[in-house]
mmCIF file of C-alpha atoms and ligand atoms in Angstrom:
data_model
loop_
_atom_site.group_PDB
_atom_site.id
_atom_site.type_symbol
_atom_site.label_atom_id
_atom_site.label_comp_id
_atom_site.label_asym_id
_atom_site.label_seq_id
_atom_site.Cartn_x
_atom_site.Cartn_y
_atom_site.Cartn_z
ATOM 1 C CA MET S 9 19.708 -12.731 13.126
ATOM 2 C CA SER S 10 22.528 -10.491 14.207
ATOM 3 C CA GLY S 11 23.722 -8.041 11.305
ATOM 4 C CA GLU S 12 27.369 -9.450 12.567
ATOM 5 C CA LEU S 13 26.293 -13.308 11.662
ATOM 6 C CA ALA S 14 24.659 -12.253 7.991
ATOM 7 C CA GLU S 15 27.994 -10.299 7.415
ATOM 8 C CA LEU S 16 30.699 -13.228 8.963
ATOM 9 C CA LEU S 17 28.426 -15.607 6.515
ATOM 10 C CA ARG S 18 29.186 -13.324 3.201
ATOM 11 C CA ALA S 19 32.753 -12.740 4.051
ATOM 12 C CA MET S 20 33.758 -16.014 4.975
ATOM 13 C CA PRO S 21 35.200 -18.051 2.475
ATOM 14 C CA LYS S 22 32.776 -20.314 0.756
ATOM 15 C CA VAL S 23 32.420 -23.854 -0.919
ATOM 16 C CA GLU S 24 29.959 -24.497 -3.664
ATOM 17 C CA LEU S 25 28.986 -28.293 -4.236
ATOM 18 C CA HIS S 26 26.032 -29.022 -5.644
ATOM 19 C CA LEU S 27 25.687 -26.183 -8.582
ATOM 20 C CA HIS S 28 23.780 -26.650 -11.627
ATOM 21 C CA LEU S 29 25.637 -24.037 -13.841
ATOM 22 C CA GLU S 30 22.436 -23.707 -16.814
ATOM 23 C CA GLY S 31 20.546 -23.332 -13.470
ATOM 24 C CA THR S 32 22.540 -19.360 -13.207
ATOM 25 C CA LEU S 33 20.875 -18.336 -16.316
ATOM 26 C CA GLU S 34 19.498 -14.933 -14.720
ATOM 27 C CA PRO S 35 16.278 -14.374 -16.750
ATOM 28 C CA GLU S 36 17.786 -10.874 -18.856
ATOM 29 C CA MET S 37 20.981 -13.851 -20.084
ATOM 30 C CA MET S 38 18.323 -16.179 -21.121
ATOM 31 C CA LEU S 39 16.610 -13.490 -23.011
ATOM 32 C CA ARG S 40 19.275 -12.112 -24.600
ATOM 33 C CA MET S 41 21.136 -15.190 -26.020
ATOM 34 C CA ALA S 42 17.537 -16.066 -27.127
ATOM 35 C CA ALA S 43 17.436 -13.252 -29.532
ATOM 36 C CA ARG S 44 20.878 -13.859 -30.405
ATOM 37 C CA ASN S 45 20.298 -17.652 -31.294
ATOM 38 C CA HIS S 46 16.673 -17.107 -32.783
ATOM 39 C CA VAL S 47 15.008 -19.363 -29.660
ATOM 40 C CA SER S 48 12.144 -18.320 -29.022
ATOM 41 C CA LEU S 49 11.066 -18.728 -26.104
ATOM 42 C CA PRO S 50 7.540 -18.270 -23.868
ATOM 43 C CA TYR S 51 8.511 -14.695 -22.277
ATOM 44 C CA ARG S 52 9.051 -10.672 -23.446
ATOM 45 C CA THR S 53 10.950 -9.627 -20.233
ATOM 46 C CA ALA S 54 12.546 -10.698 -17.596
ATOM 47 C CA ALA S 55 10.272 -9.739 -14.880
ATOM 48 C CA GLU S 56 7.731 -12.004 -17.304
ATOM 49 C CA ALA S 57 10.042 -14.525 -16.403
ATOM 50 C CA ALA S 58 10.739 -14.459 -13.060
ATOM 51 C CA ARG S 59 6.426 -14.170 -12.568
ATOM 52 C CA ALA S 60 6.675 -17.999 -14.676
ATOM 53 C CA TYR S 61 9.437 -19.504 -11.478
ATOM 54 C CA ARG S 62 6.563 -20.742 -9.583
ATOM 55 C CA PHE S 63 7.314 -24.184 -9.272
ATOM 56 C CA PRO S 64 4.493 -26.707 -8.038
ATOM 57 C CA ASN S 65 7.613 -29.234 -8.075
ATOM 58 C CA LEU S 66 10.384 -30.617 -9.342
ATOM 59 C CA GLN S 67 8.711 -31.662 -12.502
ATOM 60 C CA GLY S 68 7.524 -28.259 -13.456
ATOM 61 C CA PHE S 69 11.110 -27.147 -12.436
ATOM 62 C CA LEU S 70 12.931 -28.736 -14.857
ATOM 63 C CA ASP S 71 10.604 -27.902 -17.928
ATOM 64 C CA LEU S 72 11.888 -24.245 -17.248
ATOM 65 C CA TYR S 73 15.061 -25.335 -16.424
ATOM 66 C CA ALA S 74 14.718 -26.659 -19.609
ATOM 67 C CA LEU S 75 13.385 -24.171 -21.986
ATOM 68 C CA GLY S 76 15.598 -21.702 -20.476
ATOM 69 C CA ALA S 77 18.839 -24.040 -21.383
ATOM 70 C CA ARG S 78 18.533 -24.023 -25.029
ATOM 71 C CA CYS S 79 18.983 -20.916 -25.694
ATOM 72 C CA LEU S 80 22.399 -22.217 -25.280
ATOM 73 C CA VAL S 81 23.594 -22.498 -28.423
ATOM 74 C CA THR S 82 27.347 -21.385 -29.104
ATOM 75 C CA GLU S 83 31.122 -21.518 -27.076
ATOM 76 C CA GLU S 84 30.710 -17.481 -26.112
ATOM 77 C CA ASP S 85 26.908 -18.547 -24.503
ATOM 78 C CA PHE S 86 28.487 -21.233 -21.981
ATOM 79 C CA TYR S 87 31.563 -18.955 -21.180
ATOM 80 C CA GLU S 88 29.176 -15.972 -20.502
ATOM 81 C CA LEU S 89 27.318 -18.197 -18.585
ATOM 82 C CA ALA S 90 30.276 -19.953 -16.757
ATOM 83 C CA MET S 91 31.894 -16.267 -16.781
ATOM 84 C CA ALA S 92 28.903 -14.647 -15.202
ATOM 85 C CA TYR S 93 28.377 -17.751 -12.415
ATOM 86 C CA PHE S 94 32.082 -17.041 -11.394
ATOM 87 C CA SER S 95 32.410 -13.787 -10.740
ATOM 88 C CA ARG S 96 28.753 -13.607 -8.532
ATOM 89 C CA CYS S 97 31.382 -15.907 -6.368
ATOM 90 C CA ARG S 98 33.589 -13.352 -6.696
ATOM 91 C CA GLU S 99 31.324 -11.027 -5.263
ATOM 92 C CA GLN S 100 29.652 -13.814 -2.427
ATOM 93 C CA ASN S 101 33.344 -15.585 -1.798
ATOM 94 C CA ILE S 102 32.889 -18.153 -2.924
ATOM 95 C CA VAL S 103 36.757 -19.705 -3.446
ATOM 96 C CA HIS S 104 36.265 -23.254 -4.512
ATOM 97 C CA ALA S 105 33.427 -24.671 -6.760
ATOM 98 C CA GLU S 106 32.295 -27.662 -8.209
ATOM 99 C CA VAL S 107 29.744 -27.025 -10.884
ATOM 100 C CA PHE S 108 26.653 -29.752 -12.862
ATOM 101 C CA PHE S 109 26.603 -29.106 -15.787
ATOM 102 C CA ASP S 110 24.265 -31.137 -17.972
ATOM 103 C CA PRO S 111 25.421 -32.016 -21.529
ATOM 104 C CA GLN S 112 22.341 -34.644 -22.988
ATOM 105 C CA GLY S 113 20.063 -31.892 -24.217
ATOM 106 C CA HIS S 114 22.163 -29.773 -25.454
ATOM 107 C CA LEU S 115 24.170 -32.784 -27.496
ATOM 108 C CA ALA S 116 20.551 -33.567 -27.789
ATOM 109 C CA ARG S 117 19.936 -29.267 -29.562
ATOM 110 C CA GLY S 118 22.930 -30.444 -31.746
ATOM 111 C CA VAL S 119 25.628 -28.923 -29.617
ATOM 112 C CA ALA S 120 29.023 -29.984 -29.717
ATOM 113 C CA MET S 121 30.654 -31.505 -26.618
ATOM 114 C CA GLY S 122 33.827 -29.800 -28.286
ATOM 115 C CA THR S 123 31.298 -25.814 -27.553
ATOM 116 C CA LEU S 124 30.947 -26.514 -23.721
ATOM 117 C CA PHE S 125 34.365 -27.537 -22.521
ATOM 118 C CA ALA S 126 35.803 -24.771 -24.268
ATOM 119 C CA GLY S 127 33.419 -21.896 -23.235
ATOM 120 C CA ILE S 128 33.432 -23.205 -19.777
ATOM 121 C CA GLU S 129 37.200 -24.008 -19.578
ATOM 122 C CA ALA S 130 38.258 -20.876 -20.971
ATOM 123 C CA ALA S 131 35.966 -19.367 -18.390
ATOM 124 C CA ARG S 132 37.379 -21.412 -15.158
ATOM 125 C CA ASP S 133 40.735 -20.498 -16.918
ATOM 126 C CA ARG S 134 40.188 -16.720 -16.338
ATOM 127 C CA ILE S 135 38.588 -17.011 -12.526
ATOM 128 C CA PHE S 136 41.936 -19.417 -11.614
ATOM 129 C CA ARG S 137 44.512 -16.619 -12.859
ATOM 130 C CA GLU S 138 42.626 -13.870 -12.241
ATOM 131 C CA ALA S 139 41.223 -14.072 -8.424
ATOM 132 C CA GLY S 140 42.689 -17.991 -7.670
ATOM 133 C CA MET S 141 39.309 -19.208 -7.358
ATOM 134 C CA THR S 142 39.397 -23.060 -8.730
ATOM 135 C CA THR S 143 36.655 -24.854 -10.082
ATOM 136 C CA GLU S 144 35.535 -28.077 -11.039
ATOM 137 C CA LEU S 145 33.437 -29.893 -13.623
ATOM 138 C CA VAL S 146 31.212 -32.512 -12.708
ATOM 139 C CA LEU S 147 29.090 -34.458 -16.005
ATOM 140 C CA CYS S 148 25.058 -35.326 -14.650
ATOM 141 C CA PHE S 149 23.440 -37.934 -16.472
ATOM 142 C CA GLU S 150 19.766 -36.766 -17.001
ATOM 143 C CA ARG S 151 18.152 -39.627 -14.992
ATOM 144 C CA ASP S 152 15.047 -39.760 -17.142
ATOM 145 C CA ARG S 153 16.681 -40.013 -20.450
ATOM 146 C CA PRO S 154 18.096 -44.484 -21.591
ATOM 147 C CA ALA S 155 20.898 -45.120 -19.748
ATOM 148 C CA ALA S 156 21.710 -46.918 -22.764
ATOM 149 C CA ASN S 157 24.130 -44.236 -24.302
ATOM 150 C CA THR S 158 25.794 -42.867 -20.919
ATOM 151 C CA VAL S 159 29.152 -44.777 -20.932
ATOM 152 C CA GLU S 160 29.815 -43.402 -24.852
ATOM 153 C CA LEU S 161 29.145 -40.262 -23.446
ATOM 154 C CA LEU S 162 30.958 -40.630 -20.578
ATOM 155 C CA GLU S 163 34.424 -40.844 -22.528
ATOM 156 C CA GLU S 164 33.309 -38.463 -25.482
ATOM 157 C CA ALA S 165 33.479 -35.765 -23.038
ATOM 158 C CA CYS S 166 36.984 -37.286 -20.553
ATOM 159 C CA LEU S 167 38.297 -36.628 -25.152
ATOM 160 C CA ALA S 168 36.974 -32.882 -25.129
ATOM 161 C CA GLY S 169 37.320 -31.526 -21.639
ATOM 162 C CA GLU S 170 38.885 -32.271 -18.071
ATOM 163 C CA ILE S 171 35.742 -33.710 -15.257
ATOM 164 C CA VAL S 172 36.487 -34.513 -11.753
ATOM 165 C CA GLY S 173 33.654 -36.804 -11.622
ATOM 166 C CA ILE S 174 29.820 -37.649 -12.386
ATOM 167 C CA GLY S 175 26.753 -37.017 -11.498
ATOM 168 C CA LEU S 176 22.715 -37.866 -11.756
ATOM 169 C CA ASP S 177 19.998 -35.338 -11.959
ATOM 170 C CA SER S 178 16.678 -34.703 -13.164
ATOM 171 C CA ALA S 179 13.358 -35.833 -12.357
ATOM 172 C CA GLU S 180 13.834 -38.958 -9.570
ATOM 173 C CA ARG S 181 10.550 -40.471 -8.891
ATOM 174 C CA GLY S 182 10.698 -43.381 -11.100
ATOM 175 C CA ASN S 183 13.713 -43.231 -11.927
ATOM 176 C CA PRO S 184 15.807 -45.118 -9.687
ATOM 177 C CA PRO S 185 20.018 -44.289 -9.417
ATOM 178 C CA GLY S 186 20.173 -48.410 -10.420
ATOM 179 C CA LYS S 187 19.476 -47.674 -13.750
ATOM 180 C CA PHE S 188 23.305 -46.285 -13.991
ATOM 181 C CA ARG S 189 24.905 -49.238 -12.398
ATOM 182 C CA GLU S 190 27.007 -48.882 -15.439
ATOM 183 C CA VAL S 191 28.161 -45.542 -16.588
ATOM 184 C CA PHE S 192 28.916 -45.141 -12.499
ATOM 185 C CA GLY S 193 31.283 -48.521 -12.538
ATOM 186 C CA ALA S 194 32.635 -46.776 -15.942
ATOM 187 C CA ALA S 195 33.294 -43.450 -14.031
ATOM 188 C CA ALA S 196 35.031 -45.460 -10.537
ATOM 189 C CA ALA S 197 37.213 -47.584 -13.352
ATOM 190 C CA LEU S 198 38.170 -44.148 -15.218
ATOM 191 C CA GLY S 199 39.203 -42.777 -11.245
ATOM 192 C CA LEU S 200 36.563 -39.865 -11.479
ATOM 193 C CA HIS S 201 34.018 -39.115 -8.370
ATOM 194 C CA ARG S 202 30.810 -40.092 -8.213
ATOM 195 C CA VAL S 203 27.792 -37.990 -6.822
ATOM 196 C CA ALA S 204 24.190 -38.532 -7.444
ATOM 197 C CA HIS S 205 20.864 -36.801 -6.335
ATOM 198 C CA ALA S 206 18.202 -38.637 -4.273
ATOM 199 C CA GLY S 207 16.133 -38.157 -1.444
ATOM 200 C CA GLU S 208 14.965 -35.187 -2.289
ATOM 201 C CA GLU S 209 11.614 -35.936 -4.147
ATOM 202 C CA GLY S 210 12.694 -39.946 -4.249
ATOM 203 C CA PRO S 211 12.636 -42.413 -0.950
ATOM 204 C CA PRO S 212 15.035 -43.021 1.174
ATOM 205 C CA ALA S 213 15.384 -46.621 -0.373
ATOM 206 C CA TYR S 214 16.690 -44.365 -3.283
ATOM 207 C CA ILE S 215 19.217 -43.150 -0.959
ATOM 208 C CA TRP S 216 20.684 -46.642 -0.028
ATOM 209 C CA GLU S 217 21.225 -47.320 -3.888
ATOM 210 C CA ALA S 218 23.257 -44.392 -4.998
ATOM 211 C CA LEU S 219 25.079 -45.642 -1.853
ATOM 212 C CA GLN S 220 25.361 -49.102 -2.180
ATOM 213 C CA VAL S 221 25.237 -49.423 -6.093
ATOM 214 C CA LEU S 222 26.278 -46.585 -7.649
ATOM 215 C CA GLN S 223 29.216 -46.091 -5.205
ATOM 216 C CA ALA S 224 28.199 -42.350 -4.038
ATOM 217 C CA GLU S 225 30.757 -40.710 -2.370
ATOM 218 C CA ARG S 226 28.316 -37.531 -2.148
ATOM 219 C CA VAL S 227 24.855 -37.221 -1.581
ATOM 220 C CA ASP S 228 22.753 -34.245 -3.838
ATOM 221 C CA HIS S 229 20.214 -33.734 -1.279
ATOM 222 C CA GLY S 230 19.227 -36.742 0.488
ATOM 223 C CA VAL S 231 17.041 -34.745 3.157
ATOM 224 C CA ARG S 232 14.070 -37.520 3.431
ATOM 225 C CA CYS S 233 16.723 -39.807 4.915
ATOM 226 C CA THR S 234 15.008 -38.911 8.121
ATOM 227 C CA GLU S 235 12.623 -41.179 6.872
ATOM 228 C CA ASP S 236 14.493 -43.991 8.098
ATOM 229 C CA PRO S 237 16.468 -44.014 11.039
ATOM 230 C CA ALA S 238 19.197 -46.957 9.991
ATOM 231 C CA LEU S 239 20.276 -44.423 6.887
ATOM 232 C CA VAL S 240 21.026 -41.502 9.152
ATOM 233 C CA ALA S 241 22.847 -44.195 11.107
ATOM 234 C CA TYR S 242 24.839 -45.171 8.457
ATOM 235 C CA LEU S 243 25.008 -41.618 7.161
ATOM 236 C CA ALA S 244 26.417 -40.536 10.227
ATOM 237 C CA GLU S 245 28.907 -43.566 10.898
ATOM 238 C CA ARG S 246 30.785 -42.812 7.456
ATOM 239 C CA ARG S 247 30.395 -38.921 7.351
ATOM 240 C CA ILE S 248 28.659 -39.160 3.508
ATOM 241 C CA PRO S 249 27.483 -35.272 2.689
ATOM 242 C CA LEU S 250 24.918 -34.295 1.635
ATOM 243 C CA THR S 251 24.524 -31.465 -0.133
ATOM 244 C CA VAL S 252 21.684 -29.457 1.325
ATOM 245 C CA CYS S 253 19.569 -27.032 -0.543
ATOM 246 C CA PRO S 254 17.410 -24.841 1.652
ATOM 247 C CA LEU S 255 15.827 -22.319 -1.225
ATOM 248 C CA SER S 256 15.365 -24.929 -3.609
ATOM 249 C CA ASN S 257 13.595 -27.442 -1.514
ATOM 250 C CA VAL S 258 11.433 -24.986 -0.260
ATOM 251 C CA ALA S 259 10.787 -23.364 -4.162
ATOM 252 C CA LEU S 260 9.894 -26.917 -5.039
ATOM 253 C CA GLY S 261 7.600 -27.612 -2.094
ATOM 254 C CA VAL S 262 10.090 -30.628 -0.561
ATOM 255 C CA PHE S 263 9.548 -28.555 2.704
ATOM 256 C CA PRO S 264 6.928 -26.058 2.758
ATOM 257 C CA SER S 265 9.138 -23.217 4.291
ATOM 258 C CA LEU S 266 12.766 -23.211 5.821
ATOM 259 C CA GLU S 267 11.373 -22.961 9.229
ATOM 260 C CA ALA S 268 9.967 -26.055 8.045
ATOM 261 C CA HIS S 269 13.351 -26.923 6.650
ATOM 262 C CA ASN S 270 15.155 -30.577 8.129
ATOM 263 C CA LEU S 271 18.622 -28.933 7.940
ATOM 264 C CA GLY S 272 18.937 -28.726 11.999
ATOM 265 C CA GLN S 273 17.789 -32.208 12.380
ATOM 266 C CA LEU S 274 20.154 -33.727 10.222
ATOM 267 C CA PHE S 275 22.614 -31.530 11.710
ATOM 268 C CA GLU S 276 22.003 -32.516 15.367
ATOM 269 C CA ALA S 277 21.953 -35.664 14.331
ATOM 270 C CA GLY S 278 25.521 -35.807 13.242
ATOM 271 C CA LEU S 279 24.929 -35.902 9.537
ATOM 272 C CA ALA S 280 27.963 -34.010 7.132
ATOM 273 C CA VAL S 281 25.620 -31.931 5.668
ATOM 274 C CA THR S 282 26.487 -28.676 4.078
ATOM 275 C CA VAL S 283 24.575 -25.886 2.261
ATOM 276 C CA HIS S 284 24.259 -24.599 -0.850
ATOM 277 C CA SER S 285 22.175 -23.477 -3.836
ATOM 278 C CA ASP S 286 21.167 -25.606 -6.375
ATOM 279 C CA ASP S 287 19.949 -23.374 -9.175
ATOM 280 C CA PRO S 288 20.034 -19.774 -7.672
ATOM 281 C CA ALA S 289 18.259 -17.951 -11.408
ATOM 282 C CA TYR S 290 15.435 -20.103 -10.730
ATOM 283 C CA PHE S 291 15.210 -20.239 -6.723
ATOM 284 C CA GLY S 292 15.943 -16.840 -5.587
ATOM 285 C CA GLY S 293 19.013 -16.632 -3.951
ATOM 286 C CA TYR S 294 23.331 -18.090 -4.779
ATOM 287 C CA LEU S 295 25.083 -19.493 -1.571
ATOM 288 C CA THR S 296 25.308 -16.465 0.793
ATOM 289 C CA GLU S 297 21.320 -15.647 0.214
ATOM 290 C CA ASN S 298 21.045 -20.151 1.281
ATOM 291 C CA LEU S 299 23.062 -19.439 4.451
ATOM 292 C CA VAL S 300 21.625 -16.527 6.110
ATOM 293 C CA SER S 301 17.972 -17.444 5.067
ATOM 294 C CA VAL S 302 17.939 -21.075 6.114
ATOM 295 C CA LEU S 303 20.768 -20.192 9.844
ATOM 296 C CA ALA S 304 18.346 -17.701 10.857
ATOM 297 C CA ALA S 305 14.911 -19.980 9.984
ATOM 298 C CA GLN S 306 16.833 -22.762 11.804
ATOM 299 C CA GLN S 307 18.160 -20.529 14.238
ATOM 300 C CA MET S 308 21.777 -21.997 14.321
ATOM 301 C CA GLY S 309 24.985 -19.622 14.744
ATOM 302 C CA ILE S 310 28.443 -19.154 14.309
ATOM 303 C CA ARG S 311 28.257 -22.653 15.364
ATOM 304 C CA GLU S 312 26.480 -24.156 13.088
ATOM 305 C CA ALA S 313 28.004 -21.879 10.326
ATOM 306 C CA VAL S 314 31.711 -22.721 10.802
ATOM 307 C CA ALA S 315 30.851 -26.316 11.077
ATOM 308 C CA LEU S 316 29.213 -26.325 7.424
ATOM 309 C CA GLN S 317 32.194 -24.621 5.759
ATOM 310 C CA ARG S 318 34.275 -27.354 7.361
ATOM 311 C CA ASN S 319 32.429 -30.331 6.174
ATOM 312 C CA GLY S 320 31.727 -28.165 2.590
ATOM 313 C CA ILE S 321 36.290 -29.162 2.524
ATOM 314 C CA ASP S 322 36.179 -31.944 2.994
ATOM 315 C CA ALA S 323 33.688 -33.026 0.990
ATOM 316 C CA ALA S 324 34.935 -31.342 -1.785
ATOM 317 C CA PHE S 325 36.716 -33.854 -5.003
ATOM 318 C CA CYS S 326 39.587 -31.221 -5.199
ATOM 319 C CA SER S 327 43.269 -32.388 -4.279
ATOM 320 C CA ALA S 328 44.101 -32.766 -0.870
ATOM 321 C CA GLU S 329 47.052 -30.255 -2.003
ATOM 322 C CA ARG S 330 44.257 -27.473 -2.587
ATOM 323 C CA LYS S 331 41.521 -28.619 0.408
ATOM 324 C CA ALA S 332 44.614 -28.609 2.922
ATOM 325 C CA GLY S 333 44.663 -24.812 1.894
ATOM 326 C CA LEU S 334 40.503 -23.688 1.790
ATOM 327 C CA HIS S 335 41.138 -24.940 5.785
ATOM 328 C CA ARG S 336 44.029 -23.412 6.409
ATOM 329 C CA GLN S 337 42.392 -20.266 4.635
ATOM 330 C CA LEU S 338 38.766 -20.587 7.036
ATOM 331 C CA SER S 339 40.748 -20.729 9.945
ATOM 332 C CA GLY S 340 42.591 -17.281 9.311
ATOM 333 C CA PHE S 341 39.842 -15.923 8.532
ATOM 334 C CA LEU S 342 38.188 -16.887 11.265
ATOM 335 C CA GLU S 343 40.898 -16.019 14.089
ATOM 336 C CA SER S 344 40.977 -12.104 12.138
ATOM 337 C CA TRP S 345 37.486 -11.980 13.252
ATOM 338 C CA GLY S 346 38.829 -13.110 16.851
ATOM 339 C CA ILE S 347 36.371 -16.438 16.484
ATOM 340 C CA PRO S 348 38.024 -19.143 18.273
ATOM 341 C CA VAL S 349 38.838 -21.845 15.871
HETATM 342 N N1 HPA Z 422 16.632 -31.750 -8.803
HETATM 343 C C1 HPA Z 422 17.437 -32.890 -9.574
HETATM 344 N N2 HPA Z 422 17.198 -32.624 -11.066
HETATM 345 C C2 HPA Z 422 17.838 -31.333 -10.891
HETATM 346 C C3 HPA Z 422 17.640 -30.144 -10.037
HETATM 347 C C4 HPA Z 422 17.825 -30.264 -9.297
HETATM 348 O O1 HPA Z 422 17.015 -29.573 -7.974
HETATM 349 N N3 HPA Z 422 18.634 -28.614 -10.608
HETATM 350 C C5 HPA Z 422 18.866 -29.007 -11.790
HETATM 351 N N4 HPA Z 422 18.251 -30.667 -12.139
HETATM 352 ZN ZN1 ZN Z 423 20.440 -30.310 -7.734
#
């Protein structure tokens, strides 16, 4: 890749739509929080933790992700975590981020819903005040937990804080989206947006189910759609966004390499693909690193980079007014770089 394209990708105003807040917990911060909260970890140094981050598959990752999340206990912890991520966003020119969080594990450890929201919302307010960066929160349900109390949990969350929508994450195989039909119906009735991880490790049938049973508006990952041509045609025709996370897919063995990824194929098939970072503290890079490395490996250039950003803005859950502002900002940026808009 030319240095100019890498610099363009860094400087371009970007949106992040697939980012797990707990997946931004860098080893140094994890160890610091573990010490102050008296949580034991199997690592003594950040280097030891980083060395342990080799994952045979999604479950291998989820086990370490849950282990790290145990270090988050107080309002201050959630504030620091979110603020560190938003500071990264400033460095990377991420101007709008829709952030997933997984409350079920925290609640099970005795963290109150209000504690979680208080910390995260203080960080959201501060980054908006200081940098004009907009953020939204998406409450994710972990699909390998029971669906039984999820509607109550959603109601509790809506009283405690502000969310823009709900999502579905964690171990996909053996946990089809339909299990969460009721809570997704409740979210729709509350006017909330809906998104679900599907077709990362699970089959194309799970993508169909996320769309048709859960009425998901976006699909997280969705890369296995190419195994079903009728599904690819359906996604293309309706421009249903797929939030693709290349470094995650390689780290979890969904693809053997960035060169072997199907991003270029999805793009050429006319799908509304966007690129994101998933769990950057675990997978070796934030949004700019994902874009730079996957575009180079897939031999994609400026035309595709711009289209990916436009797809991302169109796919966002923020207000129509904010989306129009993001499109204007991107167009102004491209003009200033002499790139035809
Ligand atoms: N997949 C599923 N669940 C997750 C992920 C992921 O990549 N990251 C955090 N929870
Ligand atoms: Zn994810």
